[in-house]
mmCIF file of C-alpha atoms in Angstrom:
data_model
loop_
_atom_site.group_PDB
_atom_site.id
_atom_site.type_symbol
_atom_site.label_atom_id
_atom_site.label_comp_id
_atom_site.label_asym_id
_atom_site.label_seq_id
_atom_site.Cartn_x
_atom_site.Cartn_y
_atom_site.Cartn_z
ATOM 1 C CA MET Q 181 26.288 -6.115 4.239
ATOM 2 C CA PHE Q 182 24.213 -3.624 2.184
ATOM 3 C CA SER Q 183 25.716 -4.446 -1.062
ATOM 4 C CA ARG Q 184 25.111 -8.155 -0.409
ATOM 5 C CA THR Q 185 21.626 -7.630 0.571
ATOM 6 C CA LEU Q 186 20.963 -5.606 -2.669
ATOM 7 C CA GLY Q 187 22.607 -8.311 -4.768
ATOM 8 C CA ALA Q 188 20.410 -10.875 -3.139
ATOM 9 C CA ALA Q 189 17.309 -9.004 -3.701
ATOM 10 C CA ALA Q 190 18.041 -8.033 -7.256
ATOM 11 C CA ALA Q 191 18.844 -11.824 -7.939
ATOM 12 C CA LEU Q 192 15.306 -12.802 -6.346
ATOM 13 C CA VAL Q 193 13.443 -10.126 -8.493
ATOM 14 C CA ALA Q 194 15.408 -11.277 -11.684
ATOM 15 C CA MET Q 195 14.543 -14.871 -10.932
ATOM 16 C CA MET Q 196 10.814 -14.169 -10.677
ATOM 17 C CA LEU Q 197 10.602 -12.167 -13.631
ATOM 18 C CA GLY Q 198 12.796 -14.346 -15.706
ATOM 19 C CA SER Q 199 10.755 -17.517 -14.720
ATOM 20 C CA ALA Q 200 7.645 -15.816 -15.644
ATOM 21 C CA GLU Q 201 8.815 -15.670 -19.274
ATOM 22 C CA LEU Q 202 7.354 -12.265 -20.031
ATOM 23 C CA PRO Q 203 8.137 -10.882 -23.407
ATOM 24 C CA ALA Q 204 10.139 -7.684 -23.546
ATOM 25 C CA GLN Q 205 7.168 -5.606 -24.713
ATOM 26 C CA SER Q 206 4.304 -7.314 -22.963
ATOM 27 C CA ILE Q 207 4.273 -5.138 -19.978
ATOM 28 C CA TRP Q 208 4.434 -1.748 -21.868
ATOM 29 C CA GLN Q 209 1.726 -2.938 -24.413
ATOM 30 C CA SER Q 210 -0.590 -3.896 -21.478
ATOM 31 C CA ASP Q 211 -3.287 -1.769 -19.849
ATOM 32 C CA ARG Q 212 -1.555 0.124 -17.061
ATOM 33 C CA SER Q 213 -2.181 2.595 -14.284
ATOM 34 C CA VAL Q 214 -0.236 5.040 -12.087
ATOM 35 C CA ALA Q 215 -1.321 5.526 -8.442
ATOM 36 C CA LEU Q 216 0.125 8.402 -6.364
ATOM 37 C CA THR Q 217 -0.372 8.394 -2.580
ATOM 38 C CA ALA Q 218 0.884 11.248 -0.641
ATOM 39 C CA GLU Q 219 0.450 11.320 3.144
ATOM 40 C CA ASN Q 220 1.493 14.291 5.401
ATOM 41 C CA ASP Q 221 0.396 15.394 9.020
ATOM 42 C CA ALA Q 222 0.007 19.003 7.591
ATOM 43 C CA PHE Q 223 -2.925 17.645 5.339
ATOM 44 C CA GLY Q 224 -4.878 17.158 8.569
ATOM 45 C CA GLY Q 225 -3.780 20.208 10.390
ATOM 46 C CA SER Q 226 -1.382 18.451 12.663
ATOM 47 C CA SER Q 227 2.148 19.506 13.627
ATOM 48 C CA ASP Q 228 5.403 17.546 12.724
ATOM 49 C CA SER Q 229 5.294 14.440 15.033
ATOM 50 C CA SER Q 230 4.997 10.695 14.774
ATOM 51 C CA TYR Q 231 4.215 9.713 11.239
ATOM 52 C CA THR Q 232 5.114 12.949 9.468
ATOM 53 C CA ASN Q 233 5.208 12.158 5.746
ATOM 54 C CA GLY Q 234 5.051 9.608 3.192
ATOM 55 C CA ILE Q 235 4.935 9.345 -0.535
ATOM 56 C CA HIS Q 236 4.413 6.385 -2.586
ATOM 57 C CA VAL Q 237 4.070 5.916 -6.346
ATOM 58 C CA ARG Q 238 2.959 2.632 -7.930
ATOM 59 C CA TRP Q 239 2.958 1.528 -11.643
ATOM 60 C CA ALA Q 240 0.619 -1.366 -12.306
ATOM 61 C CA PHE Q 241 0.622 -3.368 -15.612
ATOM 62 C CA MET Q 242 -2.296 -5.597 -16.461
ATOM 63 C CA SER Q 243 0.177 -8.297 -17.485
ATOM 64 C CA TRP Q 244 0.098 -12.007 -16.370
ATOM 65 C CA ASN Q 245 0.888 -15.560 -17.283
ATOM 66 C CA THR Q 246 0.625 -19.027 -15.678
ATOM 67 C CA ARG Q 247 4.048 -18.914 -14.018
ATOM 68 C CA LEU Q 248 3.437 -15.506 -12.373
ATOM 69 C CA ASN Q 249 0.121 -17.087 -11.414
ATOM 70 C CA GLN Q 250 1.954 -20.018 -9.576
ATOM 71 C CA VAL Q 251 4.425 -17.823 -7.861
ATOM 72 C CA ALA Q 252 1.634 -15.383 -6.572
ATOM 73 C CA ASN Q 253 -0.354 -18.372 -5.349
ATOM 74 C CA VAL Q 254 2.564 -19.708 -3.289
ATOM 75 C CA LEU Q 255 3.733 -16.117 -1.678
ATOM 76 C CA SER Q 256 0.324 -14.991 -0.948
ATOM 77 C CA LEU Q 257 -0.891 -18.292 0.391
ATOM 78 C CA ARG Q 258 -3.726 -17.930 -2.138
ATOM 79 C CA GLY Q 259 -3.540 -21.723 -2.739
ATOM 80 C CA LEU Q 260 -4.627 -22.319 0.849
ATOM 81 C CA LEU Q 261 -7.436 -19.697 0.836
ATOM 82 C CA ASP Q 262 -8.854 -21.293 -2.276
ATOM 83 C CA ARG Q 263 -9.713 -24.370 -0.067
ATOM 84 C CA ILE Q 264 -12.462 -22.457 1.688
ATOM 85 C CA PRO Q 265 -16.078 -23.179 0.833
ATOM 86 C CA PRO Q 266 -16.994 -22.434 -2.750
ATOM 87 C CA GLU Q 267 -19.637 -19.841 -1.782
ATOM 88 C CA PHE Q 268 -16.797 -17.795 -0.269
ATOM 89 C CA ALA Q 269 -14.149 -18.338 -2.901
ATOM 90 C CA SER Q 270 -13.534 -16.310 -5.920
ATOM 91 C CA ASP Q 271 -16.095 -17.042 -8.523
ATOM 92 C CA ARG Q 272 -14.804 -14.806 -11.310
ATOM 93 C CA THR Q 273 -13.704 -16.396 -14.508
ATOM 94 C CA CYS Q 274 -10.576 -14.936 -15.663
ATOM 95 C CA SER Q 275 -8.112 -15.072 -18.556
ATOM 96 C CA LEU Q 276 -4.227 -15.036 -18.779
ATOM 97 C CA VAL Q 277 -4.429 -12.801 -21.781
ATOM 98 C CA GLY Q 278 -4.652 -9.420 -20.016
ATOM 99 C CA GLY Q 279 -6.809 -6.525 -20.682
ATOM 100 C CA ARG Q 280 -9.834 -5.573 -18.622
ATOM 101 C CA SER Q 281 -12.488 -6.967 -20.776
ATOM 102 C CA ASP Q 282 -10.794 -10.356 -20.231
ATOM 103 C CA ARG Q 283 -11.019 -10.215 -16.518
ATOM 104 C CA PRO Q 284 -7.271 -11.115 -16.078
ATOM 105 C CA CYS Q 285 -6.235 -13.303 -13.198
ATOM 106 C CA GLY Q 286 -3.786 -10.720 -12.081
ATOM 107 C CA PHE Q 287 -1.412 -7.876 -12.527
ATOM 108 C CA ILE Q 288 2.099 -6.871 -11.517
ATOM 109 C CA SER Q 289 3.297 -3.658 -10.000
ATOM 110 C CA PHE Q 290 6.303 -1.686 -9.377
ATOM 111 C CA SER Q 291 6.554 1.148 -6.695
ATOM 112 C CA VAL Q 292 8.930 3.494 -5.015
ATOM 113 C CA GLY Q 293 8.372 5.402 -1.799
ATOM 114 C CA GLN Q 294 9.650 6.988 1.284
ATOM 115 C CA THR Q 295 8.219 7.389 4.864
ATOM 116 C CA MET Q 296 9.454 9.406 7.811
ATOM 117 C CA TYR Q 297 8.827 9.610 11.497
ATOM 118 C CA THR Q 298 9.800 12.451 13.899
ATOM 119 C CA PRO Q 299 9.453 13.198 17.682
ATOM 120 C CA SER Q 300 6.845 15.874 18.845
ATOM 121 C CA THR Q 301 9.368 18.788 18.585
ATOM 122 C CA LEU Q 302 11.862 19.495 15.935
ATOM 123 C CA PHE Q 303 13.858 22.077 17.935
ATOM 124 C CA ASP Q 304 16.026 19.733 20.196
ATOM 125 C CA THR Q 305 19.344 18.780 18.840
ATOM 126 C CA LEU Q 306 19.745 15.996 21.437
ATOM 127 C CA PRO Q 307 17.959 12.623 21.404
ATOM 128 C CA ARG Q 308 14.523 12.454 23.252
ATOM 129 C CA PRO Q 309 14.434 9.010 24.747
ATOM 130 C CA THR Q 310 10.831 9.286 26.057
ATOM 131 C CA GLU Q 311 9.403 9.905 22.525
ATOM 132 C CA ARG Q 312 9.787 8.060 19.304
ATOM 133 C CA PRO Q 313 13.080 8.559 17.435
ATOM 134 C CA TYR Q 314 13.742 10.256 14.154
ATOM 135 C CA ALA Q 315 13.451 7.491 11.319
ATOM 136 C CA GLY Q 316 13.085 7.247 7.799
ATOM 137 C CA MET Q 317 12.861 4.683 5.132
ATOM 138 C CA ALA Q 318 13.226 4.681 1.327
ATOM 139 C CA PHE Q 319 11.964 1.495 -0.311
ATOM 140 C CA VAL Q 320 11.091 -0.099 -3.653
ATOM 141 C CA THR Q 321 8.584 -2.954 -4.105
ATOM 142 C CA LEU Q 322 7.591 -5.748 -6.643
ATOM 143 C CA GLY Q 323 3.947 -6.700 -6.357
ATOM 144 C CA LEU Q 324 1.938 -9.496 -7.559
ATOM 145 C CA HIS Q 325 -1.835 -8.994 -7.250
ATOM 146 C CA LYS Q 326 -4.716 -11.349 -7.897
ATOM 147 C CA PRO Q 327 -8.137 -9.732 -7.895
ATOM 148 C CA GLY Q 328 -11.191 -11.824 -7.533
ATOM 149 C CA ARG Q 329 -14.844 -11.445 -7.415
ATOM 150 C CA ARG Q 330 -14.997 -12.309 -3.638
ATOM 151 C CA LEU Q 331 -11.391 -12.937 -2.645
ATOM 152 C CA SER Q 332 -8.380 -10.858 -3.732
ATOM 153 C CA ALA Q 333 -4.702 -11.289 -2.569
ATOM 154 C CA SER Q 334 -1.725 -9.251 -3.008
ATOM 155 C CA THR Q 335 1.961 -9.838 -2.354
ATOM 156 C CA GLU Q 336 4.552 -7.099 -2.325
ATOM 157 C CA LEU Q 337 8.367 -7.934 -1.916
ATOM 158 C CA LEU Q 338 10.129 -4.913 -0.327
ATOM 159 C CA LEU Q 339 13.702 -3.757 -0.473
ATOM 160 C CA GLY Q 340 14.575 -0.671 1.464
ATOM 161 C CA VAL Q 341 16.987 1.230 3.783
ATOM 162 C CA ILE Q 342 16.304 2.690 7.162
ATOM 163 C CA GLY Q 343 18.609 5.503 8.175
ATOM 164 C CA PRO Q 344 20.530 8.456 6.725
ATOM 165 C CA SER Q 345 20.781 6.766 3.355
ATOM 166 C CA SER Q 346 16.962 7.036 3.056
ATOM 167 C CA GLY Q 347 17.278 10.769 2.425
ATOM 168 C CA SER Q 348 14.493 11.567 4.820
ATOM 169 C CA GLU Q 349 16.265 14.518 6.492
ATOM 170 C CA ALA Q 350 16.901 16.126 3.079
ATOM 171 C CA THR Q 351 13.298 15.630 2.080
ATOM 172 C CA GLN Q 352 11.705 17.126 5.314
ATOM 173 C CA SER Q 353 14.378 20.066 5.224
ATOM 174 C CA LEU Q 354 13.600 20.827 1.612
ATOM 175 C CA ALA Q 355 9.826 20.862 2.423
ATOM 176 C CA HIS Q 356 10.261 23.240 5.443
ATOM 177 C CA TRP Q 357 12.647 25.482 3.524
ATOM 178 C CA THR Q 358 10.343 25.858 0.432
ATOM 179 C CA TRP Q 359 6.577 25.544 0.698
ATOM 180 C CA SER Q 360 6.087 24.993 4.489
ATOM 181 C CA THR Q 361 8.314 28.126 5.539
ATOM 182 C CA THR Q 362 6.486 28.722 8.811
ATOM 183 C CA SER Q 363 7.047 25.299 10.233
ATOM 184 C CA GLU Q 364 10.035 24.339 12.562
ATOM 185 C CA LYS Q 365 13.317 23.656 10.923
ATOM 186 C CA PRO Q 366 14.251 20.089 11.830
ATOM 187 C CA GLN Q 367 17.259 20.072 13.953
ATOM 188 C CA GLY Q 368 17.445 16.558 15.367
ATOM 189 C CA TRP Q 369 18.029 14.241 12.269
ATOM 190 C CA ARG Q 370 21.490 13.593 13.459
ATOM 191 C CA ASN Q 371 20.175 11.398 16.014
ATOM 192 C CA GLN Q 372 18.044 9.295 13.480
ATOM 193 C CA LEU Q 373 18.033 5.625 13.468
ATOM 194 C CA ARG Q 374 21.223 4.250 11.860
ATOM 195 C CA ASN Q 375 21.664 2.688 8.402
ATOM 196 C CA ARG Q 376 20.171 -0.619 7.906
ATOM 197 C CA PRO Q 377 19.166 -2.485 4.777
ATOM 198 C CA GLN Q 378 15.482 -3.786 4.948
ATOM 199 C CA LEU Q 379 13.861 -6.790 3.263
ATOM 200 C CA GLY Q 380 10.185 -7.914 3.670
ATOM 201 C CA ILE Q 381 7.043 -9.480 2.371
ATOM 202 C CA ILE Q 382 3.684 -7.836 2.787
ATOM 203 C CA ASN Q 383 0.577 -9.907 1.887
ATOM 204 C CA THR Q 384 -2.813 -8.065 1.677
ATOM 205 C CA TYR Q 385 -6.297 -9.735 1.455
ATOM 206 C CA ALA Q 386 -9.612 -8.379 0.629
ATOM 207 C CA PHE Q 387 -12.884 -10.431 0.844
ATOM 208 C CA ARG Q 388 -16.258 -9.416 -0.160
ATOM 209 C CA PRO Q 389 -18.983 -11.644 1.264
ATOM 210 C CA PRO Q 390 -21.580 -13.317 -1.177
ATOM 211 C CA ASP Q 391 -25.028 -11.894 -1.598
ATOM 212 C CA HIS Q 392 -26.323 -14.301 0.847
ATOM 213 C CA ILE Q 393 -24.973 -15.836 4.022
ATOM 214 C CA ALA Q 394 -26.805 -18.935 5.410
ATOM 215 C CA GLY Q 395 -29.826 -17.783 3.346
ATOM 216 C CA ILE Q 396 -29.822 -14.342 4.879
ATOM 217 C CA PRO Q 397 -29.303 -11.319 2.277
ATOM 218 C CA PHE Q 398 -25.996 -9.387 2.723
ATOM 219 C CA PRO Q 399 -25.854 -6.166 1.123
ATOM 220 C CA GLY Q 400 -22.008 -5.986 0.446
ATOM 221 C CA GLU Q 401 -22.157 -4.254 -2.896
ATOM 222 C CA PHE Q 402 -24.610 -2.130 -4.914
ATOM 223 C CA CYS Q 403 -24.316 -1.049 -8.672
ATOM 224 C CA LEU Q 404 -26.765 0.710 -10.915
ATOM 225 C CA LYS Q 405 -26.763 -2.116 -13.460
ATOM 226 C CA GLY Q 406 -25.565 -5.279 -11.860
ATOM 227 C CA CYS Q 407 -22.164 -5.724 -10.246
ATOM 228 C CA ASP Q 408 -20.278 -7.886 -12.708
ATOM 229 C CA GLY Q 409 -16.917 -5.743 -12.690
ATOM 230 C CA ALA Q 410 -17.469 -3.621 -15.822
ATOM 231 C CA TYR Q 411 -17.246 -0.074 -15.742
ATOM 232 C CA LYS Q 412 -20.816 0.388 -17.209
ATOM 233 C CA ASP Q 413 -22.124 -1.328 -14.020
ATOM 234 C CA GLY Q 414 -21.955 2.039 -12.318
ATOM 235 C CA ARG Q 415 -20.596 0.691 -8.960
ATOM 236 C CA VAL Q 416 -21.954 2.937 -6.122
ATOM 237 C CA PHE Q 417 -21.251 1.207 -2.787
ATOM 238 C CA ASP Q 418 -19.274 -1.851 -1.559
ATOM 239 C CA LEU Q 419 -18.171 -3.329 1.887
ATOM 240 C CA THR Q 420 -15.061 -5.335 1.983
ATOM 241 C CA ALA Q 421 -13.254 -7.225 4.803
ATOM 242 C CA THR Q 422 -9.467 -6.758 4.864
ATOM 243 C CA GLY Q 423 -6.439 -8.282 6.131
ATOM 244 C CA GLU Q 424 -2.644 -7.909 6.079
ATOM 245 C CA LEU Q 425 0.294 -9.996 7.103
ATOM 246 C CA ALA Q 426 3.735 -8.201 7.159
ATOM 247 C CA LEU Q 427 6.936 -10.123 7.613
ATOM 248 C CA GLY Q 428 10.147 -8.163 7.327
ATOM 249 C CA THR Q 429 13.303 -6.926 9.093
ATOM 250 C CA HIS Q 430 11.378 -3.593 9.526
ATOM 251 C CA MET Q 431 7.961 -4.670 10.495
ATOM 252 C CA ARG Q 432 6.234 -7.930 11.648
ATOM 253 C CA ARG Q 433 2.431 -7.371 12.107
ATOM 254 C CA ALA Q 434 -0.973 -8.934 11.355
ATOM 255 C CA SER Q 435 -4.038 -6.750 10.614
ATOM 256 C CA ALA Q 436 -7.837 -7.297 10.077
ATOM 257 C CA GLY Q 437 -10.679 -4.903 9.462
ATOM 258 C CA TYR Q 438 -13.027 -3.697 6.796
ATOM 259 C CA ILE Q 439 -13.303 -0.859 4.244
ATOM 260 C CA ALA Q 440 -16.690 0.755 2.941
ATOM 261 C CA ARG Q 441 -16.636 2.819 -0.343
ATOM 262 C CA LEU Q 442 -19.183 5.159 -1.555
ATOM 263 C CA GLY Q 443 -18.880 6.741 -4.991
ATOM 264 C CA ILE Q 444 -19.640 6.192 -8.590
ATOM 265 C CA GLY Q 445 -18.042 4.124 -11.332
ATOM 266 C CA MET Q 446 -15.148 2.984 -9.135
ATOM 267 C CA PRO Q 447 -13.358 -0.194 -10.143
ATOM 268 C CA ASP Q 448 -14.594 -3.382 -8.287
ATOM 269 C CA VAL Q 449 -11.162 -4.649 -7.016
ATOM 270 C CA PRO Q 450 -11.645 -4.385 -3.284
ATOM 271 C CA ALA Q 451 -8.729 -2.378 -2.028
ATOM 272 C CA VAL Q 452 -7.599 1.183 -1.692
ATOM 273 C CA ASN Q 453 -4.213 1.346 -3.561
ATOM 274 C CA LEU Q 454 -4.452 -1.659 -5.779
ATOM 275 C CA ILE Q 455 -6.889 -0.559 -8.513
ATOM 276 C CA PRO Q 456 -5.941 -1.368 -12.161
ATOM 277 C CA THR Q 457 -7.484 0.847 -14.850
ATOM 278 C CA THR Q 458 -7.691 0.670 -18.517
ATOM 279 C CA GLY Q 459 -5.089 2.459 -20.604
ATOM 280 C CA ILE Q 460 -5.783 5.298 -22.826
ATOM 281 C CA ASP Q 461 -6.428 4.353 -26.545
ATOM 282 C CA PRO Q 462 -5.102 7.273 -28.470
ATOM 283 C CA SER Q 463 -7.372 6.182 -31.464
ATOM 284 C CA ARG Q 464 -10.626 7.129 -29.743
ATOM 285 C CA ILE Q 465 -10.984 10.914 -29.791
ATOM 286 C CA ALA Q 466 -13.402 12.398 -27.122
ATOM 287 C CA ARG Q 467 -16.163 14.324 -28.717
ATOM 288 C CA GLY Q 468 -18.568 15.720 -26.152
ATOM 289 C CA LEU Q 469 -19.027 14.823 -22.536
ATOM 290 C CA TRP Q 470 -20.396 11.301 -22.984
ATOM 291 C CA GLN Q 471 -17.600 10.387 -25.399
ATOM 292 C CA TRP Q 472 -15.092 11.866 -22.905
ATOM 293 C CA ILE Q 473 -16.495 9.606 -20.111
ATOM 294 C CA GLU Q 474 -16.347 6.589 -22.469
ATOM 295 C CA LYS Q 475 -12.820 7.163 -23.282
ATOM 296 C CA TYR Q 476 -11.297 8.167 -19.929
ATOM 297 C CA GLN Q 477 -13.699 6.275 -17.628
ATOM 298 C CA PRO Q 478 -13.590 8.717 -14.688
ATOM 299 C CA TRP Q 479 -14.537 7.533 -11.247
ATOM 300 C CA PHE Q 480 -14.575 8.790 -7.685
ATOM 301 C CA PHE Q 481 -15.179 7.353 -4.242
ATOM 302 C CA ILE Q 482 -14.990 8.215 -0.531
ATOM 303 C CA LEU Q 483 -13.830 5.655 1.967
ATOM 304 C CA TYR Q 484 -13.982 4.714 5.437
ATOM 305 C CA ARG Q 485 -11.844 1.956 7.049
ATOM 306 C CA GLN Q 486 -11.416 0.382 10.425
ATOM 307 C CA GLU Q 487 -8.550 -1.959 11.251
ATOM 308 C CA GLY Q 488 -7.321 -3.769 14.266
ATOM 309 C CA ARG Q 489 -3.502 -4.567 14.303
ATOM 310 C CA HIS Q 490 -1.144 -6.680 16.367
ATOM 311 C CA VAL Q 491 2.507 -5.626 16.089
ATOM 312 C CA TRP Q 492 5.196 -8.034 17.050
ATOM 313 C CA TYR Q 493 7.960 -5.688 15.945
ATOM 314 C CA ASN Q 494 8.275 -2.168 14.742
ATOM 315 C CA ALA Q 495 11.654 -0.994 13.855
ATOM 316 C CA PHE Q 496 10.686 2.669 13.579
ATOM 317 C CA LEU Q 497 9.838 2.709 17.323
ATOM 318 C CA GLU Q 498 12.369 -0.146 18.642
ATOM 319 C CA GLY Q 499 15.251 0.523 16.370
ATOM 320 C CA THR Q 500 17.295 -2.097 14.419
ATOM 321 C CA PRO Q 501 20.314 -4.181 15.471
ATOM 322 C CA ALA Q 502 22.433 -1.228 13.989
ATOM 323 C CA ASP Q 503 21.145 0.836 16.827
ATOM 324 C CA ILE Q 504 22.795 -1.215 19.543
ATOM 325 C CA GLY Q 505 26.068 0.133 21.292
ATOM 326 C CA GLY Q 506 27.684 3.515 21.000
ATOM 327 C CA GLY Q 507 24.657 5.377 22.340
ATOM 328 C CA GLY Q 508 22.423 4.057 19.719
ATOM 329 C CA TRP Q 509 18.661 4.227 20.106
ATOM 330 C CA ARG Q 510 18.228 0.764 21.769
ATOM 331 C CA ASP Q 511 20.797 1.825 24.522
ATOM 332 C CA ILE Q 512 18.765 4.932 25.381
ATOM 333 C CA THR Q 513 15.176 4.322 24.598
ATOM 334 C CA GLY Q 514 12.585 5.043 27.412
ATOM 335 C CA ILE Q 515 9.533 3.866 25.689
ATOM 336 C CA THR Q 516 7.583 0.626 25.388
ATOM 337 C CA PRO Q 517 5.724 -0.096 22.024
ATOM 338 C CA ARG Q 518 1.998 -1.135 22.363
ATOM 339 C CA ARG Q 519 1.459 -4.364 20.573
ATOM 340 C CA ASN Q 520 -2.375 -3.964 19.905
ATOM 341 C CA LEU Q 521 -3.388 -1.027 17.933
ATOM 342 C CA GLY Q 522 -6.502 0.418 16.280
ATOM 343 C CA GLU Q 523 -6.672 2.565 13.083
ATOM 344 C CA THR Q 524 -9.373 4.567 11.404
ATOM 345 C CA THR Q 525 -8.914 5.829 7.655
ATOM 346 C CA ARG Q 526 -10.988 8.449 5.906
ATOM 347 C CA GLY Q 527 -10.299 9.622 2.582
ATOM 348 C CA PHE Q 528 -11.304 9.773 -1.179
ATOM 349 C CA SER Q 529 -9.850 8.502 -4.524
ATOM 350 C CA VAL Q 530 -10.217 9.935 -8.099
ATOM 351 C CA GLY Q 531 -9.178 8.159 -11.177
ATOM 352 C CA ILE Q 532 -9.346 8.323 -14.947
ATOM 353 C CA ALA Q 533 -8.107 6.029 -17.445
ATOM 354 C CA ALA Q 534 -4.459 5.803 -16.352
ATOM 355 C CA LEU Q 535 -4.243 7.931 -13.385
ATOM 356 C CA ILE Q 536 -5.311 7.571 -9.781
ATOM 357 C CA VAL Q 537 -5.014 10.065 -6.885
ATOM 358 C CA THR Q 538 -5.682 9.110 -3.375
ATOM 359 C CA TYR Q 539 -6.120 11.341 -0.308
ATOM 360 C CA GLN Q 540 -6.614 9.573 3.221
ATOM 361 C CA LYS Q 541 -6.404 10.706 6.721
ATOM 362 C CA VAL Q 542 -5.375 8.048 9.255
ATOM 363 C CA LEU Q 543 -6.127 8.199 13.080
ATOM 364 C CA ARG Q 544 -4.153 5.694 15.042
ATOM 365 C CA SER Q 545 -4.264 4.653 18.784
ATOM 366 C CA THR Q 546 -1.151 5.392 20.989
ATOM 367 C CA GLU Q 547 1.694 3.438 19.744
ATOM 368 C CA TYR Q 548 3.862 3.526 22.831
ATOM 369 C CA THR Q 549 4.039 4.153 26.538
ATOM 370 C CA THR Q 550 6.758 5.873 28.440
ATOM 371 C CA ASP Q 551 8.802 3.928 30.821
ATOM 372 C CA GLY Q 552 9.021 4.843 34.298
#
């Protein structure tokens, strides 16, 4: 089953990239960025419980063409979204050439990551039916992203595995035996959710309202020199509505909320982790502070995000079909997932020409109740 799923996913990715007719060197010659996101409850002073660790590395390439544009419109439902009134639609002119100055219609990304969840204590060697189970997932994604002046849409196709094959036990054990030597040594990973391949599609949307709504001024963004998307604008603040639709074998949920950013010089793409930046030009040598700024285009912002979420299915709480029978998690669980959740995120992001580092702390409402 796992090998067949891998083969089907690989064929899908090959078909998409092949149909896009991308030249072999076009991706590597395009402007690009690397985004590193690390999440751990230790950063916020918490103990190992619930969502305990996650790391995600994304490579974004400012490479695009008409066929990728068509695929992205279908997968992200952007074609339907473009039917909304013109004053709310994307008003940015774009080019299929690539490069920041051309305002490209989109960019592609590849990412790899791992997430893990644990109960409140790591001492027990037996399952804890009244708490969430040990669970980990390793995954890779292929993303198609369409930034817009008002409306941005992104689609990520996910291939992963939940269970021992995710390597989550080894990751947490290594962390506790090295830099976090005072933490409890995890003893219950033998009870983690069983191996199960995962496939999914995750659509995210960001919408920045126009300057005026029904004739009433709306301060959705502020820049030092006019907000038209260039680094020299000196973007200071923006407020963006956000949404997400995730459909997969591991998660089915819909979310809506907003994000506020305050900083200096940050890109105008209204999202947290989907920020293309200009590649370093080695022919330009930084001489003095202003030359360094011109070359590397540094930026910084702090963020605050509120989100409401409805979750139809969460494999990390409910288990997968592999956890049925033989004392699996679905046989012994004593918890009931909450379907409506709230989430608050605070953090910051720092970037230069080809590197982004983001720190964020997430506070989420109670995800489940205990039966009985």
